């Protein structure tokens, strides 16, 4: 597996057309954008969306800065490319996006950041995602399945109505265990284990604990496994610390406030271990050095 790090991707600003925009839970919308000639991209990468009508930006308003969103899936056909974005409506930018209608135009910048590396020598992949950390993992599941990995997704949310996934009515059976089935993963044949903080769907509790309990019972060989995680910092930190103690490779997809997304503004720093640095760490940029990092390198400030 190549370590996460800078990949040279060509990027640009593109005018995208909204194909669909639908609520998928109480706070999340799934936005499908169509764009021509979008450069090749991989799971873990993101785009910056201008949350204002292209050409009519309000240069003093709250949506002057583009907002970063993980790419939740891409389907390319000839020059046309469809990009899935799963957005949680929390402020002016995401409110504006949630109101876009089919055929509206949206300006996007990307693809940005570095993707998740795929470990050729590790046959099992566990995805651990919480809330709006799920989108990059949905797309990653597709890549992992194509690479022939045995994949299981662990998905957490505060409550059933805040889980940005589409529940199927039937129950999927994996081996001798039953799991819930969600369209986003079921079409890839990836079983999903869910937890909610209030117990309204799946197990009651936080997904990092459900995941580590699962590994306590099921992990046979740490060197055959890679864990990919994205979501709230405390969740990722718990997953990373468990993996560290058990010698499991773990890749984290971090979020920081991002003004430019391209390494210019320095607003998105992450503390990364570096034994050659005087204090044993140095800053890296989440947007251009990440957002995917090896969990062993990250210093968790929480
Ligand atoms: C690489 C990356 C990928 C992301 N992918 C997704 C995604 O797939 N789906 C999704 O819903 N969101 C994602 N986000 C978060 C998303 O960018 C923010 O929710 C969005 O910018 C909020 O814009 P707003 O104008 O609606 O709210 P704002 O008014 O900008 O923010 C509302 C509140 O959220 C806080 N906030 C905003 N952005 C962040 C952030 N990055 N980290 C911590 N707190 C923040 C603000 O401080 C404020 O309190 C991602 C962020 C990053 C950095
Ligand atoms: S967002 Fe500007 S440097 Fe990272």
Tab-separated table of C-alpha atoms and ligand atoms in Angstrom:
chain	number	residue	atom	x	y	z
A	1	UNK	CA	0.000	0.000	0.000
A	2	UNK	CA	1.354	3.429	-0.814
A	3	UNK	CA	1.156	5.764	2.171
A	4	UNK	CA	-1.320	8.606	1.910
A	5	UNK	CA	0.380	11.638	0.457
A	6	UNK	CA	0.312	14.164	-2.286
A	7	UNK	CA	-0.939	12.912	-5.613
A	8	UNK	CA	-0.736	15.062	-8.691
A	9	UNK	CA	-4.265	15.517	-9.910
A	10	UNK	CA	-5.361	18.069	-12.422
A	11	UNK	CA	-8.138	20.227	-11.105
A	12	UNK	CA	-10.235	23.081	-12.341
A	13	UNK	CA	-13.380	25.131	-11.955
A	14	UNK	CA	-16.397	23.584	-13.688
A	15	UNK	CA	-19.970	24.642	-14.229
A	16	UNK	CA	-22.138	21.730	-13.137
A	17	UNK	CA	-25.853	21.161	-13.728
A	18	UNK	CA	-28.089	19.829	-10.972
A	19	UNK	CA	-29.621	16.511	-12.051
A	20	UNK	CA	-31.359	15.663	-8.774
A	21	UNK	CA	-31.555	16.983	-5.243
A	22	UNK	CA	-33.499	14.993	-2.695
A	23	UNK	CA	-33.712	14.797	1.081
A	24	UNK	CA	-32.493	11.410	2.330
A	25	UNK	CA	-32.968	11.979	6.051
A	26	UNK	CA	-33.975	14.807	8.380
A	27	UNK	CA	-30.809	16.855	7.713
A	28	UNK	CA	-29.116	15.366	4.649
A	29	UNK	CA	-29.730	15.904	0.950
A	30	UNK	CA	-28.303	13.899	-1.895
A	31	UNK	CA	-27.289	16.204	-4.711
A	32	UNK	CA	-26.408	14.743	-8.102
A	33	UNK	CA	-24.413	17.070	-10.346
A	34	UNK	CA	-23.627	16.596	-14.014
A	35	UNK	CA	-20.419	18.078	-15.352
A	36	UNK	CA	-18.415	17.782	-18.552
A	37	UNK	CA	-14.742	16.811	-18.676
A	38	UNK	CA	-14.292	16.475	-14.914
A	39	UNK	CA	-10.758	15.099	-14.286
A	40	UNK	CA	-10.326	11.554	-12.934
A	41	UNK	CA	-10.836	11.367	-9.161
A	42	UNK	CA	-10.807	8.728	-6.429
A	43	UNK	CA	-12.552	8.181	-3.071
A	44	UNK	CA	-11.294	10.523	-0.348
A	45	UNK	CA	-11.034	13.472	-2.710
A	46	UNK	CA	-13.392	16.415	-2.422
A	47	UNK	CA	-14.716	19.423	-4.278
A	48	UNK	CA	-15.254	23.033	-3.216
A	49	UNK	CA	-18.717	24.266	-4.146
A	50	UNK	CA	-19.620	27.906	-4.601
A	51	UNK	CA	-22.895	28.226	-2.676
A	52	UNK	CA	-24.215	31.145	-4.748
A	53	UNK	CA	-25.423	31.553	-8.322
A	54	UNK	CA	-22.357	31.449	-10.588
A	55	UNK	CA	-21.663	34.988	-11.766
A	56	UNK	CA	-23.844	36.484	-9.000
A	57	UNK	CA	-21.618	35.861	-5.986
A	58	UNK	CA	-22.191	38.217	-3.097
A	59	UNK	CA	-18.647	39.348	-2.365
A	60	UNK	CA	-19.469	40.407	1.174
A	61	UNK	CA	-21.995	37.719	2.059
A	62	UNK	CA	-21.639	34.613	4.193
A	63	UNK	CA	-21.195	32.360	1.157
A	64	UNK	CA	-18.287	34.221	-0.410
A	65	UNK	CA	-16.028	31.236	0.319
A	66	UNK	CA	-16.603	27.918	-1.417
A	67	UNK	CA	-17.601	25.020	0.859
A	68	UNK	CA	-15.795	21.643	0.828
A	69	UNK	CA	-17.730	18.393	0.222
A	70	UNK	CA	-16.427	14.858	-0.164
A	71	UNK	CA	-17.229	13.202	-3.444
A	72	UNK	CA	-19.772	10.495	-2.573
A	73	UNK	CA	-19.644	8.764	-5.959
A	74	UNK	CA	-18.826	9.400	-9.604
A	75	UNK	CA	-20.269	7.858	-12.766
A	76	UNK	CA	-18.520	8.810	-15.981
A	77	UNK	CA	-19.852	8.230	-19.476
A	78	UNK	CA	-17.821	9.655	-22.355
A	79	UNK	CA	-17.326	13.339	-21.513
A	80	UNK	CA	-20.231	13.493	-19.040
A	81	UNK	CA	-19.676	12.820	-15.398
A	82	UNK	CA	-22.225	12.547	-12.595
A	83	UNK	CA	-21.035	13.451	-9.101
A	84	UNK	CA	-22.918	12.489	-5.917
A	85	UNK	CA	-22.737	14.838	-2.941
A	86	UNK	CA	-24.354	14.049	0.409
A	87	UNK	CA	-24.777	17.280	2.319
A	88	UNK	CA	-25.897	17.992	5.836
A	89	UNK	CA	-27.847	21.234	6.035
A	90	UNK	CA	-26.247	23.279	8.828
A	91	UNK	CA	-25.732	26.853	7.630
A	92	UNK	CA	-26.180	29.336	4.760
A	93	UNK	CA	-24.087	27.431	2.197
A	94	UNK	CA	-25.697	24.048	2.695
A	95	UNK	CA	-29.159	25.681	2.935
A	96	UNK	CA	-28.554	27.279	-0.472
A	97	UNK	CA	-27.435	23.942	-1.927
A	98	UNK	CA	-30.424	22.088	-0.485
A	99	UNK	CA	-32.706	24.473	-2.402
A	100	UNK	CA	-31.168	23.866	-5.837
A	101	UNK	CA	-33.539	22.432	-8.442
A	102	UNK	CA	-32.833	20.191	-11.436
A	103	UNK	CA	-31.196	22.197	-14.277
A	104	UNK	CA	-29.814	24.858	-11.893
A	105	UNK	CA	-26.109	25.669	-12.333
A	106	UNK	CA	-23.504	25.230	-9.626
A	107	UNK	CA	-19.812	26.136	-9.798
A	108	UNK	CA	-17.464	23.459	-8.477
A	109	UNK	CA	-13.695	23.377	-7.987
A	110	UNK	CA	-11.921	20.047	-7.949
A	111	UNK	CA	-11.033	17.322	-7.600
A	112	UNK	CA	-9.019	18.306	-4.514
A	113	UNK	CA	-6.982	16.473	-1.894
A	114	UNK	CA	-5.593	12.950	-1.900
A	115	UNK	CA	-7.505	9.673	-2.092
A	116	UNK	CA	-7.512	6.662	0.228
A	117	UNK	CA	-4.712	4.266	-0.708
A	118	UNK	CA	-5.869	0.690	-1.384
A	119	UNK	CA	-3.735	-2.017	0.265
A	120	UNK	CA	-3.005	-4.725	-2.272
A	121	UNK	CA	-1.782	-7.155	0.387
A	122	UNK	CA	-4.716	-6.807	2.808
A	123	UNK	CA	-7.888	-8.669	1.813
A	124	UNK	CA	-10.255	-7.199	4.435
A	125	UNK	CA	-11.484	-3.620	4.700
A	126	UNK	CA	-13.600	-2.135	7.468
A	127	UNK	CA	-15.282	1.211	6.905
A	128	UNK	CA	-16.234	3.177	10.017
A	129	UNK	CA	-18.257	6.317	9.382
A	130	UNK	CA	-20.393	8.683	11.378
A	131	UNK	CA	-23.019	11.151	10.062
A	132	UNK	CA	-21.633	13.328	7.287
A	133	UNK	CA	-18.391	11.297	7.336
A	134	UNK	CA	-20.198	8.567	5.408
A	135	UNK	CA	-20.068	9.995	1.832
A	136	UNK	CA	-16.409	9.238	1.032
A	137	UNK	CA	-16.852	5.732	2.476
A	138	UNK	CA	-19.859	5.022	0.248
A	139	UNK	CA	-17.721	5.672	-2.801
A	140	UNK	CA	-14.725	3.869	-1.314
A	141	UNK	CA	-16.852	0.735	-0.816
A	142	UNK	CA	-17.296	0.605	-4.598
A	143	UNK	CA	-13.536	0.773	-5.215
A	144	UNK	CA	-12.837	-1.839	-2.533
A	145	UNK	CA	-15.413	-4.239	-3.954
A	146	UNK	CA	-13.909	-3.816	-7.420
A	147	UNK	CA	-10.487	-4.609	-5.908
A	148	UNK	CA	-11.964	-7.847	-4.485
A	149	UNK	CA	-11.761	-6.843	-0.823
A	150	UNK	CA	-14.024	-8.368	1.801
A	151	UNK	CA	-15.670	-5.185	3.086
A	152	UNK	CA	-17.984	-4.397	6.004
A	153	UNK	CA	-19.345	-0.915	6.723
A	154	UNK	CA	-20.009	0.347	10.258
A	155	UNK	CA	-22.272	3.388	10.122
A	156	UNK	CA	-23.294	5.576	13.030
A	157	UNK	CA	-25.674	8.482	13.558
A	158	UNK	CA	-27.310	10.269	16.458
A	159	UNK	CA	-30.711	8.798	15.551
A	160	UNK	CA	-32.374	6.828	12.733
A	161	UNK	CA	-33.687	9.987	11.078
A	162	UNK	CA	-30.167	11.469	10.874
A	163	UNK	CA	-28.550	8.522	9.087
A	164	UNK	CA	-27.831	9.603	5.494
A	165	UNK	CA	-28.541	6.181	3.991
A	166	UNK	CA	-31.550	4.621	2.252
A	167	UNK	CA	-32.907	1.738	4.323
A	168	UNK	CA	-34.259	-1.268	2.453
A	169	UNK	CA	-37.141	-3.100	4.021
A	170	UNK	CA	-35.639	-6.548	3.774
A	171	UNK	CA	-32.856	-7.824	5.962
A	172	UNK	CA	-29.672	-8.970	4.270
A	173	UNK	CA	-28.045	-12.129	5.535
A	174	UNK	CA	-24.250	-12.270	5.699
A	175	UNK	CA	-22.823	-15.657	6.622
A	176	UNK	CA	-24.869	-16.615	9.653
A	177	UNK	CA	-25.385	-13.024	10.797
A	178	UNK	CA	-28.211	-10.695	9.863
A	179	UNK	CA	-27.473	-7.093	9.013
A	180	UNK	CA	-29.619	-4.195	7.920
A	181	UNK	CA	-29.479	-3.405	4.209
A	182	UNK	CA	-29.082	0.059	2.738
A	183	UNK	CA	-29.247	0.822	-0.980
A	184	UNK	CA	-25.903	2.639	-0.983
A	185	UNK	CA	-24.029	-0.465	0.211
A	186	UNK	CA	-26.413	-3.314	-0.674
A	187	UNK	CA	-25.939	-2.737	-4.396
A	188	UNK	CA	-22.238	-3.444	-3.758
A	189	UNK	CA	-23.084	-6.427	-1.549
A	190	UNK	CA	-21.395	-4.747	1.402
A	191	UNK	CA	-23.040	-5.595	4.747
A	192	UNK	CA	-23.733	-2.692	7.081
A	193	UNK	CA	-23.673	-2.633	10.863
A	194	UNK	CA	-25.503	0.390	12.243
A	195	UNK	CA	-25.637	2.087	15.586
A	196	UNK	CA	-27.508	5.146	16.771
A	197	UNK	CA	-26.849	7.115	19.962
A	198	UNK	CA	-30.509	6.779	21.015
A	199	UNK	CA	-30.973	3.170	19.834
A	200	UNK	CA	-33.671	4.125	17.295
A	201	UNK	CA	-31.938	1.981	14.620
A	202	UNK	CA	-29.383	-0.806	14.937
A	203	UNK	CA	-27.357	-1.132	18.115
A	204	UNK	CA	-27.661	1.560	20.783
A	205	UNK	CA	-24.394	3.441	21.275
A	206	UNK	CA	-21.550	5.001	19.375
A	207	UNK	CA	-20.279	3.302	16.255
A	208	UNK	CA	-16.614	3.317	17.329
A	209	UNK	CA	-17.533	1.100	20.300
A	210	UNK	CA	-19.696	-1.206	18.179
A	211	UNK	CA	-16.767	-1.519	15.777
A	212	UNK	CA	-14.103	-2.200	18.406
A	213	UNK	CA	-16.404	-4.770	20.124
A	214	UNK	CA	-16.808	-6.454	16.743
A	215	UNK	CA	-13.050	-6.598	16.209
A	216	UNK	CA	-12.474	-7.875	19.769
A	217	UNK	CA	-14.685	-10.843	18.877
A	218	UNK	CA	-13.799	-11.372	15.219
A	219	UNK	CA	-10.292	-10.157	14.425
A	220	UNK	CA	-7.976	-13.042	13.598
A	221	UNK	CA	-4.981	-11.421	11.906
A	222	UNK	CA	-4.343	-7.697	12.219
A	223	UNK	CA	-1.966	-7.700	9.252
A	224	UNK	CA	-4.753	-8.680	6.833
A	225	UNK	CA	-6.975	-5.700	7.651
A	226	UNK	CA	-7.240	-2.005	6.761
A	227	UNK	CA	-9.626	0.329	8.549
A	228	UNK	CA	-10.906	3.441	6.791
A	229	UNK	CA	-12.682	6.003	8.936
A	230	UNK	CA	-14.384	9.367	8.462
A	231	UNK	CA	-16.701	11.295	10.769
A	232	UNK	CA	-16.603	13.195	14.051
A	233	UNK	CA	-13.076	13.641	15.456
A	234	UNK	CA	-13.762	11.778	18.702
A	235	UNK	CA	-15.094	8.792	16.776
A	236	UNK	CA	-12.047	8.717	14.477
A	237	UNK	CA	-9.695	9.162	17.420
A	238	UNK	CA	-11.253	6.170	19.247
A	239	UNK	CA	-10.973	4.022	16.116
A	240	UNK	CA	-7.391	5.197	15.487
A	241	UNK	CA	-6.301	4.487	19.071
A	242	UNK	CA	-7.811	0.992	19.006
A	243	UNK	CA	-6.082	0.258	15.692
A	244	UNK	CA	-2.798	1.640	17.018
A	245	UNK	CA	-2.928	-0.654	20.072
A	246	UNK	CA	-3.754	-3.658	17.894
A	247	UNK	CA	-1.262	-2.950	15.070
A	248	UNK	CA	-4.011	-2.474	12.489
A	249	UNK	CA	-3.457	-0.109	9.553
A	250	UNK	CA	-5.943	2.744	9.838
A	251	UNK	CA	-6.540	5.621	7.448
A	252	UNK	CA	-8.482	8.652	8.613
A	253	UNK	CA	-10.212	11.212	6.403
A	254	UNK	CA	-10.054	14.460	8.379
A	255	UNK	CA	-12.205	17.573	8.194
A	256	UNK	CA	-11.011	21.070	8.924
A	257	UNK	CA	-12.465	24.478	8.196
A	258	UNK	CA	-11.231	25.182	4.664
A	259	UNK	CA	-11.209	28.534	2.949
A	260	UNK	CA	-9.345	27.750	-0.289
A	261	UNK	CA	-8.955	23.945	-0.469
A	262	UNK	CA	-5.737	24.377	-2.430
A	263	UNK	CA	-2.931	25.031	0.053
A	264	UNK	CA	-2.927	28.823	-0.073
A	265	UNK	CA	-4.753	30.172	2.980
A	266	UNK	CA	-3.224	27.865	5.651
A	267	UNK	CA	-6.599	27.661	7.449
A	268	UNK	CA	-6.747	23.873	7.607
A	269	UNK	CA	-3.694	22.784	9.603
A	270	UNK	CA	-3.356	19.337	11.187
A	271	UNK	CA	-0.657	18.356	13.699
A	272	UNK	CA	1.368	15.453	12.308
A	273	UNK	CA	4.053	13.485	14.141
A	274	UNK	CA	7.566	14.030	12.818
A	275	UNK	CA	10.497	12.725	14.808
A	276	UNK	CA	12.886	14.914	12.857
A	277	UNK	CA	11.056	18.080	13.965
A	278	UNK	CA	12.238	19.841	17.148
A	279	UNK	CA	8.982	19.228	19.046
A	280	UNK	CA	8.274	15.864	17.456
A	281	UNK	CA	5.510	17.208	15.243
A	282	UNK	CA	4.821	19.674	12.462
A	283	UNK	CA	1.819	21.169	10.765
A	284	UNK	CA	0.463	19.765	7.523
A	285	UNK	CA	-2.447	21.024	5.489
A	286	UNK	CA	-5.638	19.000	5.516
A	287	UNK	CA	-6.557	20.149	2.003
A	288	UNK	CA	-3.348	19.352	0.108
A	289	UNK	CA	-1.465	16.902	2.371
A	290	UNK	CA	-4.750	15.145	3.303
A	291	UNK	CA	-7.600	14.899	3.877
A	292	UNK	CA	-6.540	11.233	4.174
A	293	UNK	CA	-3.774	10.535	6.707
A	294	UNK	CA	-2.253	7.449	8.287
A	295	UNK	CA	-3.826	7.472	11.764
A	296	UNK	CA	-0.457	6.792	13.433
A	297	UNK	CA	0.767	10.189	12.231
A	298	UNK	CA	-2.128	12.282	13.505
A	299	UNK	CA	-1.927	14.128	16.822
A	300	UNK	CA	-5.470	14.344	18.148
A	301	UNK	CA	-6.051	17.628	19.890
A	302	UNK	CA	-9.421	16.620	21.358
B	1	LIG	C1	-12.725	17.791	3.168
B	1	LIG	C2	-14.132	18.041	3.673
B	1	LIG	C3	-15.166	17.255	3.226
B	1	LIG	C4	-16.472	17.494	3.673
B	1	LIG	N1	-17.474	16.687	3.198
B	1	LIG	C5	-18.733	16.912	3.589
B	1	LIG	C6	-19.795	16.097	3.076
B	1	LIG	O1	-19.583	15.179	2.263
B	1	LIG	N2	-21.061	16.373	3.487
B	1	LIG	C7	-21.316	17.393	4.377
B	1	LIG	O2	-22.479	17.595	4.715
B	1	LIG	N3	-20.341	18.180	4.875
B	1	LIG	C8	-19.059	17.964	4.493
B	1	LIG	N4	-18.058	18.781	4.979
B	1	LIG	C9	-18.419	19.872	5.895
B	1	LIG	C10	-18.988	21.040	5.061
B	1	LIG	O3	-17.942	21.615	4.323
B	1	LIG	C11	-19.596	22.090	5.992
B	1	LIG	O4	-20.675	21.532	6.657
B	1	LIG	C12	-20.063	23.280	5.164
B	1	LIG	O5	-18.962	24.013	4.742
B	1	LIG	C13	-20.988	24.158	6.008
B	1	LIG	O6	-21.304	25.295	5.249
B	1	LIG	P1	-22.549	26.199	5.663
B	1	LIG	O7	-22.411	27.504	4.976
B	1	LIG	O8	-23.823	25.462	5.466
B	1	LIG	O9	-22.394	26.375	7.226
B	1	LIG	P2	-21.368	27.350	7.977
B	1	LIG	O10	-22.119	28.563	8.416
B	1	LIG	O11	-20.124	27.528	7.188
B	1	LIG	O12	-21.051	26.426	9.207
B	1	LIG	C14	-22.067	26.098	10.144
B	1	LIG	C15	-21.367	25.629	11.403
B	1	LIG	O13	-20.554	24.471	11.126
B	1	LIG	C16	-19.185	24.723	11.428
B	1	LIG	N5	-18.365	24.125	10.338
B	1	LIG	C17	-18.439	24.401	9.030
B	1	LIG	N6	-17.546	23.679	8.321
B	1	LIG	C18	-16.884	22.917	9.204
B	1	LIG	C19	-15.831	21.985	9.120
B	1	LIG	N7	-15.240	21.660	7.961
B	1	LIG	N8	-15.385	21.422	10.262
B	1	LIG	C20	-15.931	21.740	11.452
B	1	LIG	N9	-16.941	22.615	11.609
B	1	LIG	C21	-17.409	23.213	10.511
B	1	LIG	C22	-19.057	26.232	11.439
B	1	LIG	O14	-18.038	26.664	12.346
B	1	LIG	C23	-20.406	26.672	11.967
B	1	LIG	O15	-20.489	26.571	13.360
B	1	LIG	C24	-16.743	18.554	4.579
B	1	LIG	C25	-15.692	19.359	5.041
B	1	LIG	C26	-14.393	19.089	4.608
B	1	LIG	C27	-13.272	19.938	5.109
B	2	LIG	S1	-7.951	25.300	2.915
B	2	LIG	FE1	-6.558	26.841	2.371
B	2	LIG	S2	-4.664	25.921	2.846
B	2	LIG	FE2	-6.065	24.340	3.230
